[in-house]
Coordinates of C-alpha atoms in Angstrom, one line a residue:
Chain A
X1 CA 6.7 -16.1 -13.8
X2 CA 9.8 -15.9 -12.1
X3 CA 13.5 -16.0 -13.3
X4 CA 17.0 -15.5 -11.9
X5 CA 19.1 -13.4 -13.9
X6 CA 22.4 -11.5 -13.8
X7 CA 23.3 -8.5 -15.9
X8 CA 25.6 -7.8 -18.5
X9 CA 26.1 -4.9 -17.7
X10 CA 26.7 -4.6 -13.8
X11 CA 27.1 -8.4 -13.4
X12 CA 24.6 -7.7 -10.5
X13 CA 22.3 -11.0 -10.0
X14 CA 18.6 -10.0 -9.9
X15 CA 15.3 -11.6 -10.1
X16 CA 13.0 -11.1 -12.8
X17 CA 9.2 -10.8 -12.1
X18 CA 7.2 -11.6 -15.7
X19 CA 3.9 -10.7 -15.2
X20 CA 1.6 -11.9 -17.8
X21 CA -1.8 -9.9 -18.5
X22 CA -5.1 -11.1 -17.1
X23 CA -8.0 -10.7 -19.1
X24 CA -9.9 -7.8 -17.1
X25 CA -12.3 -9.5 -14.1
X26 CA -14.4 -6.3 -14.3
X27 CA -15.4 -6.5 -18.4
X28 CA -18.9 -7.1 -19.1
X29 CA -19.4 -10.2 -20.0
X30 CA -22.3 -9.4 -22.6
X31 CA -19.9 -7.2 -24.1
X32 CA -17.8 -9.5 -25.8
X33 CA -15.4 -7.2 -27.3
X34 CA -14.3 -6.2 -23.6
X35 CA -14.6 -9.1 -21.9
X36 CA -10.8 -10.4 -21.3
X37 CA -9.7 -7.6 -23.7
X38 CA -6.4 -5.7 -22.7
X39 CA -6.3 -2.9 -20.2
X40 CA -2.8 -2.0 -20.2
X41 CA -0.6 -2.0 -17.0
X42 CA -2.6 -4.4 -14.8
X43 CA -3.6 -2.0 -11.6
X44 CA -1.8 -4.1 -9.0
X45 CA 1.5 -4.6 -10.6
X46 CA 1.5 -0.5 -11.4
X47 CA 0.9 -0.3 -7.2
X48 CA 4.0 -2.8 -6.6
X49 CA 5.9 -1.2 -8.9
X50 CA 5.4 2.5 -8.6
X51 CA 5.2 1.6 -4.4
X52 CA 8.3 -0.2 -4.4
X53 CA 9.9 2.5 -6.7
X54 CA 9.2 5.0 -3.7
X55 CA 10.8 3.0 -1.3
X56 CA 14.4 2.7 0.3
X57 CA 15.2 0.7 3.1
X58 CA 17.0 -2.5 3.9
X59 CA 14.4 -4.3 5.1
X60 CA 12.2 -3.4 1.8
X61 CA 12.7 -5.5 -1.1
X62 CA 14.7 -3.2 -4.0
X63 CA 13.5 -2.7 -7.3
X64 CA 16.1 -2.0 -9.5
X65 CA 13.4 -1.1 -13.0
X66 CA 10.4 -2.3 -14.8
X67 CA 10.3 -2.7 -18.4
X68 CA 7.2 -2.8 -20.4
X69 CA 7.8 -3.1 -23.9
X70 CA 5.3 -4.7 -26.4
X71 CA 2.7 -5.4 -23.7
X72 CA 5.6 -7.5 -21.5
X73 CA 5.9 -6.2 -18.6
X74 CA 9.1 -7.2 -16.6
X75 CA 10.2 -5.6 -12.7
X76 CA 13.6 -6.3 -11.7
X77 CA 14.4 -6.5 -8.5
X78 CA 17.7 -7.5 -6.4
X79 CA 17.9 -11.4 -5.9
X80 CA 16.8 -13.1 -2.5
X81 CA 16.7 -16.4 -2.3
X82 CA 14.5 -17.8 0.3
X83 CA 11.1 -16.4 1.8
X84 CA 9.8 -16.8 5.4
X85 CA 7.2 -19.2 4.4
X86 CA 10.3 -22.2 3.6
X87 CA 11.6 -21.3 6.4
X88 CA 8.8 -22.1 8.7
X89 CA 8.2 -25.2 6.6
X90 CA 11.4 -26.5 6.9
X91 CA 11.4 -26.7 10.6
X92 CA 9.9 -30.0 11.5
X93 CA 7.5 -31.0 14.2
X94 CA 10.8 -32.0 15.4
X95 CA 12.2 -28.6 16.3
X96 CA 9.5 -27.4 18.6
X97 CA 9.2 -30.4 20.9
X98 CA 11.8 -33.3 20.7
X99 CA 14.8 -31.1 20.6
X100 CA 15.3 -28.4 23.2
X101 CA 18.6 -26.9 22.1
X102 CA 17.0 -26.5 18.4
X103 CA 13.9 -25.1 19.8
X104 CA 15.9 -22.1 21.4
X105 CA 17.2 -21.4 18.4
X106 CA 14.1 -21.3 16.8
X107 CA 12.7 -19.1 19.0
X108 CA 16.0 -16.9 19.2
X109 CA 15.7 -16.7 15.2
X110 CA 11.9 -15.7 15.9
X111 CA 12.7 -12.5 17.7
X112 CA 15.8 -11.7 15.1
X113 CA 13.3 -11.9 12.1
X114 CA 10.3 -10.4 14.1
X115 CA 12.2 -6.9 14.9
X116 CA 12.9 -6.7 10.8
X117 CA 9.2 -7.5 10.2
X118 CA 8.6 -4.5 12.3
X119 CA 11.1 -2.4 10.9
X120 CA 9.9 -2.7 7.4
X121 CA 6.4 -1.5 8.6
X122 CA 7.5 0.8 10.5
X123 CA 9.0 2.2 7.8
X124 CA 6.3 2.0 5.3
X125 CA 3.8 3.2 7.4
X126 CA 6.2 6.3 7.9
X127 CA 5.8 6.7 4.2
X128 CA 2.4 6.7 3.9
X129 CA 2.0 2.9 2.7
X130 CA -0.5 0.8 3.6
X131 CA 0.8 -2.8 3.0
X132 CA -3.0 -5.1 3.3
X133 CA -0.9 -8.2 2.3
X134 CA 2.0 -9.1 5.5
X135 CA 2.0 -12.4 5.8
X136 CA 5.4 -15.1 5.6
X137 CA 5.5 -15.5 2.3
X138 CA 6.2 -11.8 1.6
X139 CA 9.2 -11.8 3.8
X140 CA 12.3 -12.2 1.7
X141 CA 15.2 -13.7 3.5
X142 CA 19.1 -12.5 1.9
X143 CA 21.9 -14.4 2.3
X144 CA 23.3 -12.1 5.2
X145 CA 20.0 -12.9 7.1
X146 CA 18.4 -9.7 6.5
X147 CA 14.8 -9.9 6.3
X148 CA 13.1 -7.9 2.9
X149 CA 9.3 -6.7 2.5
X150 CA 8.2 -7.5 -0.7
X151 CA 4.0 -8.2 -2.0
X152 CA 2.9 -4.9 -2.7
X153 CA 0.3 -6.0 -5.0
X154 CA -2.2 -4.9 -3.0
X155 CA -0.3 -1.9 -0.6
X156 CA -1.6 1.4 -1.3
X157 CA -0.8 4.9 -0.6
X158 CA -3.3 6.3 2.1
X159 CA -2.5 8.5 4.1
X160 CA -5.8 9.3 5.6
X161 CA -8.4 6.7 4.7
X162 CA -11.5 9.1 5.3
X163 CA -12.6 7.1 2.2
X164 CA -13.6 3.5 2.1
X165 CA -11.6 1.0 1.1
X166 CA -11.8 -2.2 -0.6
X167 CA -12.7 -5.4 1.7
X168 CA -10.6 -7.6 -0.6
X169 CA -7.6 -7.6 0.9
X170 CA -5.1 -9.4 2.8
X171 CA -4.8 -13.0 2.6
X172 CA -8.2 -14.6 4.8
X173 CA -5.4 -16.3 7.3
X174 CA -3.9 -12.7 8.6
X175 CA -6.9 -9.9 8.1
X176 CA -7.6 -8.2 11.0
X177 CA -11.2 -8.9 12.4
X178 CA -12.1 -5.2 11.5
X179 CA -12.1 -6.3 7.7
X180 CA -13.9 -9.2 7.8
X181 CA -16.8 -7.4 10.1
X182 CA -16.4 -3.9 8.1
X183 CA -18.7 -5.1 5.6
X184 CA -18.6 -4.8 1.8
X185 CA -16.5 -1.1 2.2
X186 CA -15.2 -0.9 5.6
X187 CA -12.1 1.8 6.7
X188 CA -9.5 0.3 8.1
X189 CA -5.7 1.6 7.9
X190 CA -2.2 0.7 9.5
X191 CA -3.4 -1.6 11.9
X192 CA -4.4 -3.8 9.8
X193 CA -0.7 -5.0 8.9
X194 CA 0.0 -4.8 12.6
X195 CA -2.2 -7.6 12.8
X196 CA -1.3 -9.4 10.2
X197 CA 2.4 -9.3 11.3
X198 CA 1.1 -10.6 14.7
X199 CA -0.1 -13.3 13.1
X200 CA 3.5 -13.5 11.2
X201 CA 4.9 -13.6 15.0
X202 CA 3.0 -16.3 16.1
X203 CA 3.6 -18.9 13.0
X204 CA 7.8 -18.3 12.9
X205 CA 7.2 -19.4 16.9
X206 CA 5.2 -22.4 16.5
X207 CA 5.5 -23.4 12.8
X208 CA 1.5 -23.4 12.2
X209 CA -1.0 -20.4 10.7
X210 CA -2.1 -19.1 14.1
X211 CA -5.7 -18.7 12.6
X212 CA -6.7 -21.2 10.0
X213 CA -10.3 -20.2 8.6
X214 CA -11.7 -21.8 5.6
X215 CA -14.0 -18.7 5.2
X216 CA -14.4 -15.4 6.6
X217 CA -16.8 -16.2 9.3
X218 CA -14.6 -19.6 9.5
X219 CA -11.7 -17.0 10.4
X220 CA -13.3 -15.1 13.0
X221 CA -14.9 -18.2 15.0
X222 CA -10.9 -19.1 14.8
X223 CA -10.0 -15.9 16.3
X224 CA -12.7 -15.6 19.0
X225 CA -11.8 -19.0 19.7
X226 CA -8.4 -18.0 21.0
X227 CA -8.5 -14.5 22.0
X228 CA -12.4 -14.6 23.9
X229 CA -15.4 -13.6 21.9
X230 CA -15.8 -9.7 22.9
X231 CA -18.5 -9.4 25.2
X232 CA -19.5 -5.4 23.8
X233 CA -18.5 -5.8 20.2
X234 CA -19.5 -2.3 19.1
X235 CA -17.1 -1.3 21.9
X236 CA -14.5 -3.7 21.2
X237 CA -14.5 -2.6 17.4
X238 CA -15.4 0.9 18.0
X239 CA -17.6 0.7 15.0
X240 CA -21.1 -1.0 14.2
X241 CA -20.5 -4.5 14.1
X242 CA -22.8 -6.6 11.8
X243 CA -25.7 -7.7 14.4
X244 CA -24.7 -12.3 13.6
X245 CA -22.0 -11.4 15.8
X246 CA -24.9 -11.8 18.7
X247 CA -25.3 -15.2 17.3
X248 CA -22.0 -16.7 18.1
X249 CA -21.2 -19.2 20.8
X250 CA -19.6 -16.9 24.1
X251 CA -16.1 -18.1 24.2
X252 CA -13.5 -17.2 26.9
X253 CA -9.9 -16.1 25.9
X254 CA -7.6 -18.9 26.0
X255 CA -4.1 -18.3 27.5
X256 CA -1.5 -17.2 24.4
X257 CA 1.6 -18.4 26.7
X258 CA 0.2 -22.5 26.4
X259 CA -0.5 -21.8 22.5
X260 CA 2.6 -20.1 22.0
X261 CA 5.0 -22.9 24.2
X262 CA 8.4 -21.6 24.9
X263 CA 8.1 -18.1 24.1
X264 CA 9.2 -15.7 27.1
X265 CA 6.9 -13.4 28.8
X266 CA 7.7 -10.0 27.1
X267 CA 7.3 -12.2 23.6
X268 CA 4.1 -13.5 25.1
X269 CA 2.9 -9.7 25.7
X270 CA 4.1 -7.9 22.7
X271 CA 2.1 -10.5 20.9
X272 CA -0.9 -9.8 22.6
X273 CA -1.1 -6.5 22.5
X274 CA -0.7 -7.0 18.1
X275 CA -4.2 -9.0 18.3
X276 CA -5.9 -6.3 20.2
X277 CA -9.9 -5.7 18.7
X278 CA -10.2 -2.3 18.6
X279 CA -7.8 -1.1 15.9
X280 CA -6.7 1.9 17.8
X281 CA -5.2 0.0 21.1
X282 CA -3.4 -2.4 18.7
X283 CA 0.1 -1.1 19.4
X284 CA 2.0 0.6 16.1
X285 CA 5.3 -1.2 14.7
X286 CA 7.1 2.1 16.2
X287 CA 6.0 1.4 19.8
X288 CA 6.4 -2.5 19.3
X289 CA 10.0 -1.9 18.3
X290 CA 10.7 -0.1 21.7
X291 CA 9.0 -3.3 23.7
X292 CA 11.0 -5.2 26.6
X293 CA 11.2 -8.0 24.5
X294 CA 13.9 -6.3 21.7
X295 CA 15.6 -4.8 24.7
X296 CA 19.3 -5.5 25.1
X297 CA 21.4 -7.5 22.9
X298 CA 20.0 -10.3 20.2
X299 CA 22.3 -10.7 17.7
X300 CA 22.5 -14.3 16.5
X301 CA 25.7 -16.4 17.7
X302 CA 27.1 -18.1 15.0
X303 CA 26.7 -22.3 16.1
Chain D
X1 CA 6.6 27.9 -5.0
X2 CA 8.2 25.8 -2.6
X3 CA 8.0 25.9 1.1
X4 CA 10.5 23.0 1.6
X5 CA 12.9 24.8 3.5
X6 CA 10.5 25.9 6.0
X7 CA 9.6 23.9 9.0
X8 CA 6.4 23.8 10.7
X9 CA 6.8 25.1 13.7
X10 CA 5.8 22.7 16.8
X11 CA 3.0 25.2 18.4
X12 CA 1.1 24.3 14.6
X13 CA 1.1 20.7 15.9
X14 CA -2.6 20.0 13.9
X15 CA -2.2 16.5 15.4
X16 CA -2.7 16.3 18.5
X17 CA -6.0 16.7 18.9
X18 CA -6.5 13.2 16.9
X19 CA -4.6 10.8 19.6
X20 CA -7.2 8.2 20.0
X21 CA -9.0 8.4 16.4
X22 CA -8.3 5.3 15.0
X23 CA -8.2 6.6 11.8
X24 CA -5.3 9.6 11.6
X25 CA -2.5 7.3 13.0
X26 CA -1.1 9.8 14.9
X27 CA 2.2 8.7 15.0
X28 CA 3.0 8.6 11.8
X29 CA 1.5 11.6 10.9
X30 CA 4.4 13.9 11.1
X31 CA 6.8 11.3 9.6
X32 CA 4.6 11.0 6.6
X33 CA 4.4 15.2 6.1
X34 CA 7.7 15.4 6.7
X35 CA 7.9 12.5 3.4
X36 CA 5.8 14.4 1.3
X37 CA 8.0 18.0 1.9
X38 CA 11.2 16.3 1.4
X39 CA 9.3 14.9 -1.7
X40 CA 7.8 18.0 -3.1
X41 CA 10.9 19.1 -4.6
X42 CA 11.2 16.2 -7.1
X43 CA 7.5 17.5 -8.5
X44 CA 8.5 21.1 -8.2
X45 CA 7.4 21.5 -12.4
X46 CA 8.9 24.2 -14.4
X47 CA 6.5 26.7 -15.3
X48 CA 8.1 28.1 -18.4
X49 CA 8.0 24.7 -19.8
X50 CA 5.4 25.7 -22.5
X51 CA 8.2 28.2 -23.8
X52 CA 9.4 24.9 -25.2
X53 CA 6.4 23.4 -27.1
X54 CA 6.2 23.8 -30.4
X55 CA 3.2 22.9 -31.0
X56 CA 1.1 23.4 -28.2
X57 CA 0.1 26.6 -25.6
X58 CA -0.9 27.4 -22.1
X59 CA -4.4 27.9 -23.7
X60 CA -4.8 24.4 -25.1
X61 CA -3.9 23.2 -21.3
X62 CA -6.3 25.3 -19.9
X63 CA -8.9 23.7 -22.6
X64 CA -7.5 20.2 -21.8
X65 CA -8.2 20.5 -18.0
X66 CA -11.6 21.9 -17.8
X67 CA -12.2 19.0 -20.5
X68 CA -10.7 16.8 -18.1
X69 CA -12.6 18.0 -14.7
X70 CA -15.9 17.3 -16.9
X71 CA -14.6 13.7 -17.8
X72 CA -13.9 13.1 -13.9
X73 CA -17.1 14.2 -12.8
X74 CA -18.5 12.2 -15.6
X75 CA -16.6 9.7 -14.3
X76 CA -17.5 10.2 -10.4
X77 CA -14.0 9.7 -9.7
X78 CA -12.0 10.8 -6.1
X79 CA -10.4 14.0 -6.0
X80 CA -6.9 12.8 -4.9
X81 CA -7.5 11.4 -9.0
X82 CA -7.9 14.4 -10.9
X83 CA -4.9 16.3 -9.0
X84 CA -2.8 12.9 -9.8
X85 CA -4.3 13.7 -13.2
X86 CA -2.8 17.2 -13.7
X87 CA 0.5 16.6 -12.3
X88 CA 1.2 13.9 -14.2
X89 CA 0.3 15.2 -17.7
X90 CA 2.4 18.5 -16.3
X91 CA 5.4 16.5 -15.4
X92 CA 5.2 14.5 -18.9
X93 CA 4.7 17.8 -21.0
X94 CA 7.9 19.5 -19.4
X95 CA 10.1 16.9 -20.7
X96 CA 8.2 15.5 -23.9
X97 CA 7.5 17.4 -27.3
X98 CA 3.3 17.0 -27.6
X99 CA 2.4 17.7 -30.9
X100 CA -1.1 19.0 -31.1
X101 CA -3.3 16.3 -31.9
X102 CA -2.2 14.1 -29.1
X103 CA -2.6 16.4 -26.3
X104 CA -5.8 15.0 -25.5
X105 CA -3.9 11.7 -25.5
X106 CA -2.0 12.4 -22.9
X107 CA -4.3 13.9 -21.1
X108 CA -6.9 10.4 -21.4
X109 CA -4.2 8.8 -20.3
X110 CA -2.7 10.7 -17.0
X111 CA -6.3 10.1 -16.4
X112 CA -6.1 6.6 -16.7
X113 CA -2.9 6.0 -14.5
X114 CA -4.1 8.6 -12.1
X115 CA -7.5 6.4 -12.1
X116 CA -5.5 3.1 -11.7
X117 CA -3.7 4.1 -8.9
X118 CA -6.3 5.9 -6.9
X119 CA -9.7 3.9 -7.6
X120 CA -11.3 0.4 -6.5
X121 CA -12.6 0.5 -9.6
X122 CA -10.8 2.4 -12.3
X123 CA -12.8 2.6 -15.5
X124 CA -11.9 0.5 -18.4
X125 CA -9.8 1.3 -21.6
X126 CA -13.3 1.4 -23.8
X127 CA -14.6 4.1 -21.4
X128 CA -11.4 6.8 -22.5
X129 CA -12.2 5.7 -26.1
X130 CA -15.6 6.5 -26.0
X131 CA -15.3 9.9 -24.0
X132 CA -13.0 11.3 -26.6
X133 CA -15.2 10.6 -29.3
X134 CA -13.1 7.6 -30.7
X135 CA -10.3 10.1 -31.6
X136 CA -7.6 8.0 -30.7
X137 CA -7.9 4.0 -30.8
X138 CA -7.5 1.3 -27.4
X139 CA -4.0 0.7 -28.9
X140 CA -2.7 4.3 -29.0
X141 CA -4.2 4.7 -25.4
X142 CA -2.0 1.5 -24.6
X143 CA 0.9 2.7 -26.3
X144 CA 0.6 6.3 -24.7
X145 CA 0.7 4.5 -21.3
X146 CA 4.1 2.6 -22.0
X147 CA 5.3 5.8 -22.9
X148 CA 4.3 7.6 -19.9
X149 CA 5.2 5.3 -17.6
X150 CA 8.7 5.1 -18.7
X151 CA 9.0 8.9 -19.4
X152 CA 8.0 9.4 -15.5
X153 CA 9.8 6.4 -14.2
X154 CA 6.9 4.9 -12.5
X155 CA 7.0 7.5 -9.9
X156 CA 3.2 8.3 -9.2
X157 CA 3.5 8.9 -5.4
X158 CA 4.6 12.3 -5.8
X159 CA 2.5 14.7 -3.2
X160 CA 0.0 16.5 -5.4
X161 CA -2.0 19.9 -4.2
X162 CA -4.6 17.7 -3.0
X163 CA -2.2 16.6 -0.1
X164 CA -1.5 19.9 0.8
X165 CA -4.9 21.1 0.6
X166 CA -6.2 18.6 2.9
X167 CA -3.3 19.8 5.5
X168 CA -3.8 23.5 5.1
X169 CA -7.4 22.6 5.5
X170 CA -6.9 21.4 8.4
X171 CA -4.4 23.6 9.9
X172 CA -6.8 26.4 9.8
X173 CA -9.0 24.2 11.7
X174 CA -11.8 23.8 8.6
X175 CA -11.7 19.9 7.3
X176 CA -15.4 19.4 7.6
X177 CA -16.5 23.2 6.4
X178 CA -17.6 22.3 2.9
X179 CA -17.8 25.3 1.5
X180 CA -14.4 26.7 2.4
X181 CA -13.1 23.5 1.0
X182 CA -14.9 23.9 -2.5
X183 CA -13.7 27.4 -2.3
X184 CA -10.0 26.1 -1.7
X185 CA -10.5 23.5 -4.5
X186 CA -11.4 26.3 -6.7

């Protein structure tokens, strides 16, 4: 649960996050005393919370403290309003075809928003943070238009996943191909948000989920649809690929420019290279921030 | 000791060699070192801090911590977990009093945080209860975590040995030598 809120004390306005305790998913269910039975500080609110504690930048949402008194657990956090998600739903059909003045705003607010997606990766990966969960709704947006990272439920610190990781991550409409076809514990690190962000890119252009699956395999015959089913998929992913991947039906990359109607070149290319298969070519929020297409001056004129 | 103030020189650039390996993300690499230094001073823990204790000594840590590298082995936990562990039961016990028949408690439970924020699949409440012989109950291991948490203001990303181990490790060129790594962890 979520409330707005305004202290007494600094008069500060902040939103409070209520998180109520799920019975554990990993008690034995023949155990009846365990099953649903308490386990303290649920694991992915003490990630947010001790994540977000460790971070400081404008483009990271800021969280002020966390109570947890009685088994309540409350995180405070500075109040934004609106999230990325509304604001790709409130632009109608209407913006991206009928009205060509509109349109170029649209797109112009694209690239404003997209270089503050970037930042706030950029930054976390500097820290060590591995985010697994980008995607439009966990972009904040402030009244002054600045763009906050918030949904570290499932972020981790990782600095050098040698380890394996958990597959369960990242909503199924922006996980990089290299999770779904890593199988049960695949390694993946900062890449994976690159993609996902790509996918951000794409959607605050258009207005629609760039890949839409329904299931995991769903999601990558959506991908390979668009960006060419990899001829050499051990090459492409530069690790063993599960051997179905023969199976599926050769498809040819389909031109991003058409899908992506209006968006300039350098958008067209920067976009591109965030959907690249192998992990290690996908280009890093550093080097993506440096690309032609945030070159020179794109502050928003006021209309 | 702290080596904050001293800056790796560029010919130690341990990096380098990685461009290309999907998995070191080279470019943040130095970014995120440079983090954990600037870091390690906030975790710098006093070592006199038992001075303070009434009730407990360095002996009853020592006790506590091979207890609680049997428990993690037990446990087949990471390693990055145990060194978590350690620095967050040091960190609590230089501020808090600990009377005696809770230092266990705090130790189950550095465990436990150290275990949520490092594992897939942390083990359960019941688990601590059982390894320590029912001493304390599910509700004092609750309330002990409350506690903790607020007393180290959710800060658990702290660098921990284990971060520099792995980087010394490598800077002397021996990440997949086993056996100087067991010797290190020793």
């Amino acid at each position: 649960m979520v409330v707005k809120c305004e202290s007494r004390v600094s008069g500060k306005v902040m939103v409070v996050k209520r998180i109520k305790k799920m019975p554990s998913v990993s008690g034995d269910a023949s155990d009846e005393d365990e099953a649903g039975a308490d386990q303290g500080f649920p694991v992915r609110y003490l990630r947010e919370a001790c994540l977000l504690r460790a971070c400081n930048h404008p483009n990271v949402m800021k969280l002020e403290f966390v109570t947890y008194h009685e088994g309540q657990i409350e995180l405070f956090s500075e109040f934004v309003g609106l999230n990325v998600e509304d604001y790709i739903s409130s632009l109608s059909d209407e913006y991206f075809t009928r009205n060509k003045q509109k349109h170029e705003w649209v797109l112009q607010l694209g690239r404003y928003f997209m270089k503050q997606v970037l930042k706030g990766i950029d930054y976390c990966h500097s820290i060590g943070i591995l985010l697994r969960d980008v995607k439009p709704r966990n972009f904040l947006i402030s009244s002054d238009g600045t763009l906050k990272l918030t949904g570290f439920v499932l972020a981790r610190f990782s600095l050098l996943p040698e380890e394996p990781l958990t597959q369960q991550v990242v909503t199924l409409s922006y996980r990089a191909p290299e999770i779904i076809l890593g199988g049960t514990y695949p390694v993946y690190t900062a890449p994976v948000d690159i993609w996902s962000a790509g996918c951000t890119f794409a959607e605050m252009i258009t207005g629609r989920t760039l890949f839409e699956g329904d299931s995991e395999i769903g999601q990558l015959l959506k991908i390979f649809k668009l960006l060419g089913t990899p001829s050499d998929c051990n090459k492409s992913f530069c690790f063993e690929v599960p051997s179905y991947i023969e199976l599926l039906p050769q498809w040819q990359p389909q031109s991003l420019s058409e899908r992506l109607e209006g968006l300039c070149d350098e958008g067209v290319d920067l976009l591109s290279r965030m959907l690249l298969y192998h992990p290690c070519s996908r280009i890093t929020a550093r080097d993506a921030l440096k690309h032609p297409y945030f070159q020179g001056d794109h502050s928003l004129m006021k209309t | 000791p702290s080596i904050t103030n001293v800056e790796l020189p560029d010919p130690f650039d341990i990096d380098s060699n990685d461009t290309g390996n999907q998995f070191a993300v080279t470019e943040y690499l130095s970014d995120i070192h440079r983090m954990l230094r600037d870091n390690e001073e906030r975790c710098i823990i006093d070592h006199t801090y038992m001075n303070r204790q009434p009730d407990i000594n360095a002996r009853m840590r020592v006790i506590l911590n091979d207890w609680l590298i049997e428990v993690h082995l037990k446990f087949k936990l990471r390693q990055e977990t145990l060194y978590l562990c350690f620095q967050l039961i040091d960190r609590f016990l230089e501020r808090n009093t600990v009377p005696r028949q809770s230092l266990q408690l705090v130790g189950v439970t550095g465990l436990m945080l150290a275990s949520k924020y490092e594992e897939i699949y942390p083990p359960e409440i019941r688990d601590y209860v059982y390894i320590c012989d029912n001493a304390y109950t599910r509700d004092q291991i609750l309330k002990m975590e409350q506690t903790m948490l607020d007393k180290l203001n959710y800060t658990l990303s702290l660098p921990t040995c284990w971060s520099w181990m792995k980087r010394f490790a490598k800077a002397a060129h021996k990440e997949n030598d086993l056996e100087f790594f067991h010797l290190l962890s020793y």
